[in-house]
Amino acid sequence: MTDAHDQLAAALADRYLVEEELGRGASATVYRARDLRHDRWVALKVLHPALGAALGVERFQREIRTQARLQHPHLLPLFDSGEAAGRLFYTMPYVADGSLRDRLAATSEGLPLGPVVQVAREVASALGYAHALGIVHRDLKPENIMFSPSGEAIVTDFGIAYAADRDARKAGKNTGRITERGAAIGTPLYMSPEQASGDDDVDGRADQYSLAVVLHEMLTGATPFTGRNARAILSKKLTETSPPVRQHRPDVPPEVETVLTRALSRHPADRYDTVEEFTSALADAATPLATPVPRPSRLASRSWRAMALGIALVAAAAVSLRLVRHDSPTPEKQGSKVLVVLPFKNLGPGADQYFADGLTEELTSRLAGLSGLRVISRTSADQYRTSAKS
């Protein structure tokens, strides 16, 4: 235990029991701590003294208000904030199921396409929500993507995000950005070219670029650009084109490579307009390969029987609906049919949740491919996952 840790633990002794250090980055150190008042584990993020001094209490509070505004199923919420032992801190839920970095560290060959697409869509859902509020993450990377007990991706650490107050900008007032103008903020390996050049007008397309870098690493085991130091990495981003994914993963469909290449364009205008548009194009390009494939070592025979049943359901639904299409009046005569596939409930181990989600997504996508039907999107249907509605 360092002196800084001891001082922090002593200053927070009446509120938190500071345990082990979970990680250390360029801007902060994260500890696992026990919230004594609410009897729960939390992740305690403590800003490094230099950054805390640069931000100041007022701007730090602005940062906290930014995080407090974000309420989304795929975003980690904020619990508390304050100052202790001369250092600024805030707390978030402690996620024990690890980060995307942990998953990537367990393999050097990349992840299957299905889980990659699933993570992309869940992360994009969170980022798109924040972008609609004028908030850009600016430091998306595997360490900032956690996983819930049910296996869903959760985005954390909007610590260096800034709120783009459009009205204030039009009025010529301070826009309230957290970082200094002209400063390259973020992690070099995942940073967008416009961030690398200190561009003042960074928007959601910067997060889109960073997400594309993360997905490239998930598929190939490495980020598109590497170098001996940050300067070398950022220089490549500003002057070179990202290497093809299929160069390392020939099994990836060419259409997926095309989508990723566009999202990794040096100029924001050449990327997709929104992060949701990017991941939607990615999912379309990956179909039908995007369904998460269970790992045999993690599934008992019961799960294999469930898979067979799921495939049978898909086939039966397709055949039945094709028969209906031929024997029944056309949609124009009797009205368009609208279906929704409610989320499958996982009755087994939590680690099998991705399998249940895969069945839900497969049924939804197969049914959506039949003419004469309108299928509610999986994202909209997901609100009924824990609902008690009939």
XYZ file of C-alpha atoms in Angstrom:
390
model
C 0.000 0.000 0.000
C 1.368 3.396 -0.971
C 1.219 6.520 1.144
C -1.270 8.017 -1.309
C -3.501 4.972 -0.910
C -3.284 5.125 2.882
C -4.138 8.826 2.917
C -7.087 8.259 0.599
C -8.338 5.303 2.666
C -8.090 7.327 5.861
C -9.922 10.314 4.369
C -12.789 8.124 3.150
C -12.894 5.775 6.146
C -16.328 6.960 7.270
C -17.882 6.360 3.827
C -15.826 3.760 1.979
C -13.549 0.853 2.795
C -10.907 1.147 0.073
C -9.679 -2.302 -0.943
C -7.526 -3.334 -3.899
C -6.388 -1.305 -6.873
C -8.182 -2.452 -10.031
C -6.324 -0.448 -12.628
C -4.342 2.665 -13.392
C -4.584 4.861 -16.473
C -3.323 8.169 -17.749
C -6.032 10.129 -15.940
C -7.000 8.140 -12.865
C -6.594 5.117 -10.609
C -9.538 2.830 -9.953
C -10.023 0.976 -6.663
C -12.514 -1.582 -5.487
C -14.193 -0.205 -2.391
C -17.048 -1.037 -0.050
C -19.805 1.547 0.214
C -20.407 1.397 3.966
C -23.650 3.350 3.893
C -25.359 1.170 1.280
C -23.403 -2.055 1.895
C -22.337 -2.583 -1.717
C -19.154 -2.839 -3.748
C -18.272 0.147 -5.915
C -15.550 1.169 -8.324
C -13.835 4.226 -6.848
C -12.165 6.331 -9.521
C -9.589 8.793 -8.185
C -8.138 11.387 -10.541
C -4.374 11.775 -10.596
C -3.255 14.962 -8.785
C -1.944 16.627 -11.967
C -5.221 16.143 -13.822
C -7.240 17.150 -10.783
C -5.245 20.370 -10.519
C -5.694 21.055 -14.237
C -9.434 20.432 -14.124
C -10.137 22.216 -10.884
C -13.111 21.512 -8.666
C -15.549 23.486 -10.813
C -14.743 21.711 -14.049
C -14.653 18.354 -12.250
C -18.181 18.991 -10.987
C -19.168 19.787 -14.565
C -17.762 16.415 -15.592
C -19.759 14.705 -12.873
C -22.932 16.452 -13.979
C -22.252 15.171 -17.484
C -22.061 11.590 -16.250
C -25.071 11.991 -13.981
C -27.210 12.920 -17.005
C -26.543 9.574 -18.663
C -29.154 6.927 -17.878
C -29.060 3.993 -20.296
C -29.052 0.174 -19.987
C -25.611 -0.029 -21.606
C -24.026 2.811 -19.634
C -22.518 2.473 -16.166
C -24.328 4.941 -13.862
C -22.748 7.345 -11.397
C -23.178 6.847 -7.643
C -21.234 9.543 -5.798
C -18.476 12.150 -6.139
C -16.338 14.387 -3.984
C -12.836 15.288 -2.811
C -10.628 13.387 -0.363
C -6.989 13.777 0.639
C -6.688 16.564 -1.915
C -7.840 14.297 -4.753
C -11.076 14.308 -6.739
C -13.061 11.077 -6.988
C -16.324 9.525 -8.071
C -17.872 6.091 -7.671
C -19.708 3.764 -10.031
C -21.098 0.225 -9.724
C -18.412 -2.421 -9.392
C -18.627 -4.836 -12.319
C -17.086 -8.164 -11.369
C -17.447 -9.837 -14.769
C -14.448 -8.086 -16.287
C -13.839 -5.883 -19.289
C -13.405 -6.424 -22.997
C -9.682 -6.084 -22.383
C -9.842 -9.182 -20.176
C -11.539 -11.127 -22.961
C -9.038 -9.975 -25.551
C -6.156 -10.925 -23.255
C -7.453 -14.490 -23.211
C -6.977 -14.929 -26.966
C -4.466 -13.832 -29.589
C -6.470 -14.921 -32.622
C -9.448 -12.593 -32.358
C -13.048 -13.240 -31.405
C -15.866 -14.817 -33.470
C -17.771 -12.408 -35.679
C -21.090 -12.950 -33.896
C -20.007 -11.709 -30.452
C -18.122 -8.834 -32.114
C -21.271 -7.598 -33.838
C -23.302 -8.010 -30.660
C -20.852 -5.913 -28.620
C -20.762 -3.327 -31.410
C -24.530 -2.880 -31.393
C -24.787 -2.638 -27.614
C -21.947 -0.125 -27.369
C -23.375 1.879 -30.265
C -26.743 2.008 -28.502
C -25.087 3.644 -25.500
C -22.936 6.018 -27.531
C -25.823 7.045 -29.758
C -27.860 7.923 -26.685
C -25.021 10.091 -25.340
C -24.444 11.728 -28.724
C -28.122 12.723 -28.847
C -27.483 14.650 -25.633
C -24.462 16.369 -27.175
C -21.961 14.239 -25.225
C -18.948 12.560 -26.818
C -17.012 9.855 -24.982
C -13.590 10.606 -26.558
C -11.778 7.701 -24.903
C -13.536 4.508 -25.968
C -11.278 1.452 -25.624
C -11.527 -2.176 -24.405
C -10.819 -1.128 -20.818
C -13.912 1.086 -20.882
C -16.257 -1.653 -22.096
C -17.397 -3.867 -19.230
C -19.760 -6.838 -19.157
C -22.827 -7.326 -16.973
C -23.563 -10.680 -15.279
C -25.898 -11.445 -18.199
C -23.064 -10.825 -20.683
C -24.202 -7.473 -22.077
C -21.691 -4.734 -22.874
C -21.640 -1.662 -20.628
C -19.767 1.515 -21.544
C -18.015 3.309 -18.713
C -15.731 6.270 -18.112
C -17.010 9.399 -19.767
C -14.289 11.106 -17.701
C -12.844 13.162 -20.544
C -16.075 13.636 -22.470
C -17.413 17.078 -23.108
C -20.899 18.445 -23.558
C -21.267 20.302 -26.830
C -23.681 23.034 -25.809
C -24.869 24.147 -29.229
C -26.876 27.104 -27.977
C -23.924 28.501 -26.057
C -21.685 27.976 -29.057
C -24.057 29.930 -31.294
C -24.192 32.698 -28.714
C -20.397 32.852 -28.634
C -20.244 31.734 -25.023
C -18.032 29.163 -23.323
C -19.194 25.749 -24.585
C -18.336 24.094 -21.310
C -15.892 21.594 -22.750
C -13.957 19.762 -20.078
C -10.653 19.574 -21.977
C -8.468 22.417 -23.129
C -8.615 23.613 -26.731
C -5.938 22.242 -29.015
C -5.105 19.365 -26.647
C -4.986 15.799 -27.965
C -7.037 13.934 -25.377
C -7.604 10.184 -25.376
C -5.646 6.957 -25.785
C -3.355 7.047 -28.869
C -4.153 3.518 -30.088
C -7.898 4.250 -30.199
C -7.944 8.008 -30.726
C -9.505 9.439 -33.892
C -7.288 11.433 -36.289
C -9.179 14.640 -35.508
C -8.459 14.162 -31.817
C -4.817 13.515 -32.633
C -4.618 16.858 -34.415
C -6.319 18.697 -31.537
C -9.431 19.528 -33.549
C -11.872 21.745 -31.640
C -14.978 20.336 -33.326
C -14.950 16.684 -32.313
C -18.351 14.989 -32.573
C -19.860 11.506 -32.390
C -17.915 10.381 -35.453
C -14.779 10.414 -33.287
C -16.393 7.754 -31.083
C -17.390 5.871 -34.228
C -13.730 5.753 -35.264
C -12.662 4.525 -31.819
C -15.345 1.827 -31.835
C -14.144 0.687 -35.260
C -10.607 0.400 -33.858
C -11.936 -1.695 -30.967
C -13.808 -3.972 -33.383
C -10.703 -4.307 -35.562
C -8.806 -5.466 -32.486
C -11.592 -7.859 -31.505
C -11.403 -9.501 -34.929
C -7.637 -9.517 -35.510
C -6.091 -9.319 -32.051
C -4.372 -6.007 -32.831
C -5.283 -2.359 -33.407
C -4.961 -0.984 -36.971
C -2.036 1.297 -36.148
C 0.853 0.551 -33.807
C 4.188 2.215 -33.124
C 7.030 2.641 -30.676
C 5.412 5.659 -29.059
C 2.319 7.831 -29.142
C 3.801 10.224 -31.692
C 4.496 7.411 -34.157
C 0.982 5.988 -33.764
C -0.752 9.337 -34.230
C 1.428 10.135 -37.239
C 0.272 6.942 -38.976
C -3.355 7.771 -38.282
C -2.961 11.151 -39.938
C -1.137 9.874 -43.023
C -1.937 6.196 -43.660
C -4.966 4.070 -44.507
C -6.007 1.388 -42.036
C -4.812 -2.125 -42.989
C -7.477 -4.576 -44.247
C -9.071 -6.820 -41.626
C -9.026 -9.788 -43.994
C -5.263 -9.560 -44.135
C -5.312 -11.190 -40.674
C -8.792 -12.771 -40.721
C -9.583 -14.193 -44.189
C -12.814 -15.687 -42.828
C -14.306 -12.214 -42.289
C -16.753 -11.355 -45.106
C -15.487 -8.671 -47.538
C -18.631 -6.649 -46.799
C -17.648 -6.412 -43.136
C -14.186 -5.212 -44.098
C -15.736 -2.530 -46.317
C -17.913 -1.251 -43.450
C -14.981 -1.141 -41.006
C -12.751 0.603 -43.536
C -15.315 3.367 -43.982
C -15.674 3.867 -40.209
C -11.864 4.106 -39.972
C -11.642 6.872 -42.579
C -9.205 9.642 -41.705
C -11.785 12.339 -42.405
C -15.004 12.345 -40.324
C -17.076 13.308 -43.372
C -16.127 10.002 -45.030
C -17.478 7.928 -42.131
C -21.092 7.038 -41.378
C -23.278 9.889 -40.170
C -23.998 8.175 -36.845
C -22.565 5.330 -34.819
C -25.911 3.488 -35.042
C -25.781 3.688 -38.836
C -22.275 2.212 -38.706
C -23.203 -0.776 -36.546
C -26.430 -1.369 -38.468
C -24.399 -1.607 -41.676
C -21.968 -3.901 -39.874
C -24.760 -6.235 -38.758
C -26.211 -6.341 -42.274
C -22.792 -7.116 -43.734
C -22.185 -9.896 -41.222
C -25.547 -11.640 -41.750
C -26.016 -14.582 -41.572
C -22.646 -15.092 -39.873
C -23.342 -12.705 -37.015
C -25.304 -15.088 -34.780
C -23.240 -15.742 -31.610
C -21.849 -19.278 -31.689
C -21.684 -21.088 -28.306
C -18.359 -22.494 -27.238
C -18.661 -26.294 -26.893
C -16.620 -26.320 -23.705
C -19.187 -24.085 -21.980
C -22.339 -25.911 -23.049
C -23.780 -29.087 -21.605
C -25.834 -31.501 -23.663
C -28.942 -29.617 -22.501
C -27.737 -26.536 -24.367
C -27.106 -28.498 -27.542
C -30.675 -29.806 -27.396
C -31.841 -26.225 -26.897
C -29.877 -25.180 -29.976
C -31.507 -27.925 -32.042
C -34.920 -26.834 -30.806
C -34.129 -23.210 -31.631
C -33.088 -24.096 -35.179
C -36.229 -26.191 -35.566
C -38.334 -23.238 -34.417
C -36.690 -20.968 -36.979
C -37.250 -23.484 -39.763
C -40.846 -24.164 -38.729
C -41.641 -20.470 -38.505
C -40.181 -19.828 -41.941
C -42.042 -22.742 -43.556
C -45.356 -21.861 -41.866
C -45.158 -18.238 -42.870
C -44.252 -19.097 -46.445
C -47.367 -21.326 -46.593
C -49.461 -18.521 -45.154
C -48.061 -16.211 -47.788
C -49.203 -18.518 -50.579
C -52.630 -19.479 -49.174
C -53.799 -16.201 -47.643
C -54.839 -12.870 -49.127
C -52.001 -10.488 -49.914
C -50.912 -7.955 -47.216
C -52.379 -5.197 -49.351
C -55.818 -6.781 -49.001
C -55.847 -7.725 -45.328
C -53.279 -5.397 -43.801
C -49.607 -5.859 -43.008
C -48.753 -8.401 -40.316
C -46.608 -7.115 -37.451
C -44.637 -9.515 -35.260
C -42.310 -9.143 -32.310
C -39.892 -11.740 -30.933
C -39.697 -11.261 -27.181
C -36.291 -11.886 -25.554
C -35.626 -15.522 -24.728
C -35.213 -16.086 -20.995
C -32.048 -17.884 -19.950
C -32.846 -20.498 -17.285
C -29.292 -21.815 -17.157
C -25.940 -20.378 -16.010
C -25.421 -16.661 -16.517
C -22.580 -17.401 -18.921
C -25.146 -18.844 -21.380
C -27.085 -15.573 -21.732
C -25.381 -14.814 -25.049
C -26.880 -18.062 -26.389
C -30.430 -16.980 -25.493
C -29.769 -13.560 -27.037
C -28.443 -15.268 -30.163
C -31.682 -17.237 -30.595
C -33.706 -14.049 -30.161
C -31.642 -12.207 -32.762
C -31.694 -15.135 -35.220
C -35.474 -15.516 -35.065
C -35.925 -11.758 -35.475
C -33.614 -11.503 -38.487
C -35.035 -14.607 -40.230
C -38.626 -13.461 -39.820
C -37.726 -9.964 -40.991
C -36.502 -11.494 -44.250
C -39.987 -12.777 -45.180
C -42.104 -10.559 -47.403
C -45.488 -9.407 -46.166
C -44.284 -9.100 -42.579
C -43.107 -6.224 -40.443
C -40.959 -7.292 -37.503
C -40.335 -5.051 -34.519
C -36.604 -4.539 -33.980
C -34.798 -6.466 -31.276
C -33.747 -3.187 -29.656
C -37.379 -2.142 -29.184
C -38.384 -5.608 -27.982
C -35.596 -5.641 -25.412
C -37.586 -3.331 -23.102
C -39.756 -6.372 -22.256
C -36.778 -8.450 -21.078
C -37.555 -7.885 -17.384
C -41.107 -6.605 -17.787
C -44.050 -8.139 -15.901
C -46.460 -7.143 -18.669
C -48.574 -9.905 -20.201
